[in-house]
Amino acid sequence: MDGNGRWARKRFLPRIAGHKRGVEVVRDLVKQCIKLKVAYLTLFAFSSENWRRPAEEVSFLMGLFMQALKREVAKLHQNNIKLVMIGDRSRFDAALIQEIEASELLTANNTGLVLTIAANYGGRWDVLQAVNKMQQALPQLAGHYREEHLTPYLSMSYAPEPDLFIRTGGETRISNFLLWQLAYTEFYFTDTLWPDFDEEAVNLAINSYQKRERRFGRTSEQLEVNKNA
Ligand code: IPE
Ligand code: MG
């Protein structure tokens, strides 16, 4: 979710106004995903590199995060949404960790949209923590690990790999998001700033995705044969 600061600057507002607006966009996007029957929505809210921002901005973002959880979780629960947070929580303060755990627990058995928030997340961190867990669980296989040994330990082992990756705000980078899981994901980059990422902008992204041909290494001809089979 990129472009909150620029959105605010264009309006001569402080950066934090952009972040506030960004939360509203999340709310609308969740509604749209339910309408479109999207099964998994994963949002990169705060990267492990975002701690490098000015202290006031970091603490505002943490506050906003806490506030959003407190205000929204009951509504998420009513809408059968399952909320999961991925990332290294150890750096958050105790109250926030408690709020996250309570929100996850409340919505754990919901069967609708799975909303994952990546906070203090990094793709490299994810792969490394999985490698360490795998090595502890399966020391006898050292030197012979395969993909299926690692994937159960990745943060998002509960979800299929993403179909579509969207980056707003004009940047064309992954910025250490789900590195392992994005191997065959379709990428969509847009100049639209996150606070302007409305229903129409989402539809444009989905339309673009629907035009892609996902070959997973195969040829177009092979896909045609399967389609007709
Ligand atoms: C994304 O918007 C929000 C977070 C990383 C929390 P930015 O804050 O990166 O906005 P720009 O890139 O400065 O416009
Ligand atoms: Mg940015």
Tab-separated table of C-alpha atoms and ligand atoms in Angstrom:
chain	number	residue	atom	x	y	z
A	1	MET	CA	0.000	0.000	0.000
A	2	ASP	CA	2.112	2.848	-1.258
A	3	GLY	CA	1.526	6.538	-1.850
A	4	ASN	CA	-0.116	7.788	1.340
A	5	GLY	CA	2.529	10.447	1.930
A	6	ARG	CA	2.396	11.780	-1.623
A	7	TRP	CA	-1.381	11.834	-1.576
A	8	ALA	CA	-1.247	14.025	1.519
A	9	ARG	CA	1.497	16.275	0.187
A	10	LYS	CA	-0.489	17.010	-2.961
A	11	ARG	CA	-3.205	18.336	-0.660
A	12	PHE	CA	-0.820	20.273	1.596
A	13	LEU	CA	-1.691	17.917	4.429
A	14	PRO	CA	0.695	16.162	6.826
A	15	ARG	CA	1.753	12.637	5.792
A	16	ILE	CA	-0.309	11.130	8.585
A	17	ALA	CA	-3.476	12.397	6.896
A	18	GLY	CA	-2.604	10.116	4.001
A	19	HIS	CA	-2.216	7.150	6.335
A	20	LYS	CA	-5.606	7.865	7.891
A	21	ARG	CA	-7.206	7.989	4.493
A	22	GLY	CA	-5.376	4.779	3.622
A	23	VAL	CA	-7.236	2.919	6.374
A	24	GLU	CA	-10.563	3.967	4.848
A	25	VAL	CA	-9.432	2.573	1.517
A	26	VAL	CA	-8.716	-0.752	3.234
A	27	ARG	CA	-12.248	-0.791	4.625
A	28	ASP	CA	-13.764	-0.259	1.148
A	29	LEU	CA	-11.426	-2.787	-0.423
A	30	VAL	CA	-12.446	-5.467	2.074
A	31	LYS	CA	-16.101	-4.848	1.167
A	32	GLN	CA	-15.308	-5.082	-2.520
A	33	CYS	CA	-13.367	-8.328	-2.021
A	34	ILE	CA	-16.345	-9.874	-0.262
A	35	LYS	CA	-18.587	-8.787	-3.121
A	36	LEU	CA	-16.167	-10.256	-5.675
A	37	LYS	CA	-15.773	-13.456	-3.622
A	38	VAL	CA	-12.027	-13.010	-3.268
A	39	ALA	CA	-10.905	-15.707	-0.835
A	40	TYR	CA	-7.626	-14.141	0.401
A	41	LEU	CA	-6.595	-10.518	0.670
A	42	THR	CA	-3.108	-9.791	1.984
A	43	LEU	CA	-2.022	-6.239	2.745
A	44	PHE	CA	1.528	-5.081	3.310
A	45	ALA	CA	0.952	-2.489	5.997
A	46	PHE	CA	4.413	-2.065	7.508
A	47	SER	CA	7.694	-3.538	6.377
A	48	SER	CA	10.655	-4.402	8.556
A	49	GLU	CA	12.399	-1.481	6.823
A	50	ASN	CA	9.675	1.045	7.746
A	51	TRP	CA	11.165	1.398	11.261
A	52	ARG	CA	13.712	3.667	9.575
A	53	ARG	CA	11.052	6.368	9.169
A	54	PRO	CA	10.915	9.362	11.510
A	55	ALA	CA	9.971	8.259	15.035
A	56	GLU	CA	6.759	10.321	15.073
A	57	GLU	CA	5.534	8.724	11.883
A	58	VAL	CA	6.310	5.220	13.154
A	59	SER	CA	4.481	5.861	16.392
A	60	PHE	CA	1.525	7.369	14.533
A	61	LEU	CA	1.329	4.273	12.340
A	62	MET	CA	1.430	1.978	15.380
A	63	GLY	CA	-1.345	4.017	16.993
A	64	LEU	CA	-3.402	3.870	13.816
A	65	PHE	CA	-2.916	0.167	13.649
A	66	MET	CA	-4.106	-0.280	17.223
A	67	GLN	CA	-7.080	2.010	16.633
A	68	ALA	CA	-8.066	0.220	13.427
A	69	LEU	CA	-7.963	-3.162	15.182
A	70	LYS	CA	-10.067	-1.904	18.086
A	71	ARG	CA	-12.611	-0.201	15.861
A	72	GLU	CA	-12.927	-2.723	13.061
A	73	VAL	CA	-12.470	-6.178	14.495
A	74	ALA	CA	-16.072	-6.611	15.646
A	75	LYS	CA	-17.269	-5.692	12.155
A	76	LEU	CA	-14.782	-8.070	10.573
A	77	HIS	CA	-16.088	-10.804	12.821
A	78	GLN	CA	-19.734	-10.047	11.954
A	79	ASN	CA	-18.799	-10.394	8.300
A	80	ASN	CA	-17.241	-13.833	8.862
A	81	ILE	CA	-13.747	-12.491	8.057
A	82	LYS	CA	-10.737	-14.275	9.460
A	83	LEU	CA	-7.944	-11.888	10.414
A	84	VAL	CA	-4.328	-13.044	10.495
A	85	MET	CA	-1.215	-10.997	11.116
A	86	ILE	CA	2.101	-12.071	9.678
A	87	GLY	CA	5.506	-10.632	10.537
A	88	ASP	CA	7.767	-10.380	13.559
A	89	ARG	CA	5.565	-9.132	16.392
A	90	SER	CA	8.299	-9.097	18.986
A	91	ARG	CA	9.105	-5.453	18.306
A	92	PHE	CA	5.552	-4.191	18.885
A	93	ASP	CA	4.523	-2.996	22.311
A	94	ALA	CA	2.697	-5.361	24.639
A	95	ALA	CA	-0.719	-3.712	24.240
A	96	LEU	CA	-0.586	-4.001	20.459
A	97	ILE	CA	0.526	-7.635	20.604
A	98	GLN	CA	-2.373	-8.351	22.942
A	99	GLU	CA	-4.841	-6.640	20.603
A	100	ILE	CA	-3.515	-8.604	17.633
A	101	GLU	CA	-3.799	-11.903	19.494
A	102	ALA	CA	-7.325	-11.117	20.674
A	103	SER	CA	-8.411	-10.170	17.135
A	104	GLU	CA	-6.983	-13.346	15.658
A	105	LEU	CA	-8.559	-15.481	18.345
A	106	LEU	CA	-11.983	-13.872	17.917
A	107	THR	CA	-12.019	-14.434	14.152
A	108	ALA	CA	-10.090	-17.724	14.040
A	109	ASN	CA	-13.024	-19.928	13.088
A	110	ASN	CA	-14.532	-17.609	10.495
A	111	THR	CA	-14.911	-19.122	7.057
A	112	GLY	CA	-15.231	-16.079	4.782
A	113	LEU	CA	-12.523	-13.788	3.449
A	114	VAL	CA	-9.098	-14.391	4.980
A	115	LEU	CA	-7.610	-10.955	5.587
A	116	THR	CA	-3.885	-11.080	6.235
A	117	ILE	CA	-2.031	-8.006	7.423
A	118	ALA	CA	1.724	-8.082	7.029
A	119	ALA	CA	3.258	-5.911	9.727
A	120	ASN	CA	6.952	-5.771	10.534
A	121	TYR	CA	7.130	-8.323	7.775
A	122	GLY	CA	9.921	-9.032	5.313
A	123	GLY	CA	10.080	-11.785	2.716
A	124	ARG	CA	13.664	-12.683	3.589
A	125	TRP	CA	12.820	-12.829	7.272
A	126	ASP	CA	9.944	-15.169	6.414
A	127	VAL	CA	12.089	-17.591	4.406
A	128	LEU	CA	14.798	-17.596	7.069
A	129	GLN	CA	12.463	-18.224	9.994
A	130	ALA	CA	10.936	-21.078	7.984
A	131	VAL	CA	14.374	-22.561	7.249
A	132	ASN	CA	15.257	-22.472	10.942
A	133	LYS	CA	11.992	-24.133	11.959
A	134	MET	CA	12.301	-26.754	9.244
A	135	GLN	CA	15.846	-27.546	10.315
A	136	GLN	CA	14.715	-27.966	13.925
A	137	ALA	CA	11.789	-30.173	12.974
A	138	LEU	CA	13.609	-32.297	10.413
A	139	PRO	CA	17.311	-32.374	11.358
A	140	GLN	CA	17.670	-35.849	9.866
A	141	LEU	CA	16.946	-34.455	6.373
A	142	ALA	CA	19.703	-31.814	6.437
A	143	GLY	CA	21.239	-31.591	2.996
A	144	HIS	CA	18.121	-33.123	1.389
A	145	TYR	CA	15.380	-30.568	2.036
A	146	ARG	CA	12.796	-30.073	-0.683
A	147	GLU	CA	10.257	-27.285	-1.228
A	148	GLU	CA	7.455	-29.220	0.437
A	149	HIS	CA	9.533	-29.510	3.615
A	150	LEU	CA	9.900	-25.743	3.838
A	151	THR	CA	6.471	-24.436	2.820
A	152	PRO	CA	4.597	-25.564	5.972
A	153	TYR	CA	6.812	-23.202	7.995
A	154	LEU	CA	6.275	-20.082	5.891
A	155	SER	CA	4.064	-17.416	7.478
A	156	MET	CA	1.288	-17.934	4.964
A	157	SER	CA	1.229	-21.726	4.933
A	158	TYR	CA	-2.554	-21.528	5.465
A	159	ALA	CA	-3.106	-19.905	2.070
A	160	PRO	CA	-2.502	-20.772	-1.570
A	161	GLU	CA	0.151	-18.740	-3.368
A	162	PRO	CA	-1.205	-15.356	-4.513
A	163	ASP	CA	-2.753	-15.018	-7.979
A	164	LEU	CA	-2.322	-11.270	-8.215
A	165	PHE	CA	0.152	-8.847	-6.668
A	166	ILE	CA	-0.791	-5.174	-6.815
A	167	ARG	CA	1.558	-2.327	-6.065
A	168	THR	CA	0.180	1.194	-5.966
A	169	GLY	CA	2.035	4.486	-5.932
A	170	GLY	CA	4.140	4.145	-9.090
A	171	GLU	CA	6.961	2.051	-7.627
A	172	THR	CA	7.855	-1.104	-9.557
A	173	ARG	CA	9.493	-3.127	-6.798
A	174	ILE	CA	8.540	-6.033	-4.546
A	175	SER	CA	10.222	-4.357	-1.563
A	176	ASN	CA	10.735	-7.623	0.296
A	177	PHE	CA	7.090	-8.711	0.319
A	178	LEU	CA	6.189	-12.409	-0.060
A	179	LEU	CA	9.344	-13.394	-1.933
A	180	TRP	CA	8.900	-17.156	-1.929
A	181	GLN	CA	5.164	-17.137	-2.539
A	182	LEU	CA	5.259	-14.701	-5.482
A	183	ALA	CA	7.201	-17.042	-7.784
A	184	TYR	CA	4.287	-17.468	-10.230
A	185	THR	CA	2.113	-14.530	-9.217
A	186	GLU	CA	0.926	-11.992	-11.788
A	187	PHE	CA	2.211	-8.476	-11.087
A	188	TYR	CA	0.237	-5.292	-11.516
A	189	PHE	CA	1.795	-1.881	-11.019
A	190	THR	CA	-0.184	1.319	-10.999
A	191	ASP	CA	0.623	4.989	-10.479
A	192	THR	CA	-2.584	5.369	-8.493
A	193	LEU	CA	-1.716	6.381	-4.935
A	194	TRP	CA	-3.055	4.072	-2.224
A	195	PRO	CA	-5.604	6.602	-0.872
A	196	ASP	CA	-7.039	6.864	-4.413
A	197	PHE	CA	-7.180	3.093	-4.929
A	198	ASP	CA	-10.957	2.915	-5.187
A	199	GLU	CA	-13.402	0.359	-6.555
A	200	GLU	CA	-12.761	1.392	-10.144
A	201	ALA	CA	-8.987	1.142	-9.710
A	202	VAL	CA	-9.378	-2.340	-8.227
A	203	ASN	CA	-11.526	-3.381	-11.173
A	204	LEU	CA	-8.824	-2.194	-13.585
A	205	ALA	CA	-6.293	-4.397	-11.793
A	206	ILE	CA	-8.587	-7.410	-11.908
A	207	ASN	CA	-9.406	-6.844	-15.574
A	208	SER	CA	-5.708	-6.751	-16.344
A	209	TYR	CA	-5.219	-9.998	-14.414
A	210	GLN	CA	-8.044	-11.688	-16.304
A	211	LYS	CA	-6.303	-10.987	-19.615
A	212	ARG	CA	-3.115	-12.775	-18.557
A	213	GLU	CA	-2.326	-16.301	-19.551
A	214	ARG	CA	-0.815	-18.226	-16.657
A	215	ARG	CA	1.436	-20.877	-18.121
A	216	PHE	CA	3.468	-21.920	-15.038
A	217	GLY	CA	6.392	-22.711	-17.340
A	218	ARG	CA	4.298	-24.499	-19.967
A	219	THR	CA	3.668	-23.374	-23.550
A	220	SER	CA	0.466	-21.727	-24.798
A	221	GLU	CA	-0.194	-24.778	-26.953
A	222	GLN	CA	-0.123	-27.094	-23.939
A	223	LEU	CA	-2.686	-24.910	-22.190
A	224	GLU	CA	-4.957	-25.054	-25.258
A	225	VAL	CA	-4.814	-28.862	-25.261
A	226	ASN	CA	-5.762	-28.979	-21.571
A	227	LYS	CA	-8.577	-26.486	-22.074
A	228	ASN	CA	-10.064	-28.623	-24.850
A	229	ALA	CA	-9.535	-31.897	-23.015
B	1	IPE	C1	2.537	3.687	2.415
B	1	IPE	O1	2.570	5.006	2.003
B	1	IPE	C2	2.210	3.531	3.869
B	1	IPE	C3	3.184	2.784	4.699
B	1	IPE	C4	4.343	2.320	4.346
B	1	IPE	C5	2.778	2.575	6.084
B	1	IPE	P1	3.908	5.845	2.076
B	1	IPE	O2	4.008	6.404	3.449
B	1	IPE	O3	5.065	5.011	1.637
B	1	IPE	O4	3.627	7.023	1.056
B	1	IPE	P2	4.683	7.741	0.096
B	1	IPE	O5	5.435	6.681	-0.645
B	1	IPE	O6	5.566	8.580	0.950
B	1	IPE	O7	3.819	8.561	-0.806
B	2	MG	MG	6.248	4.886	-0.050
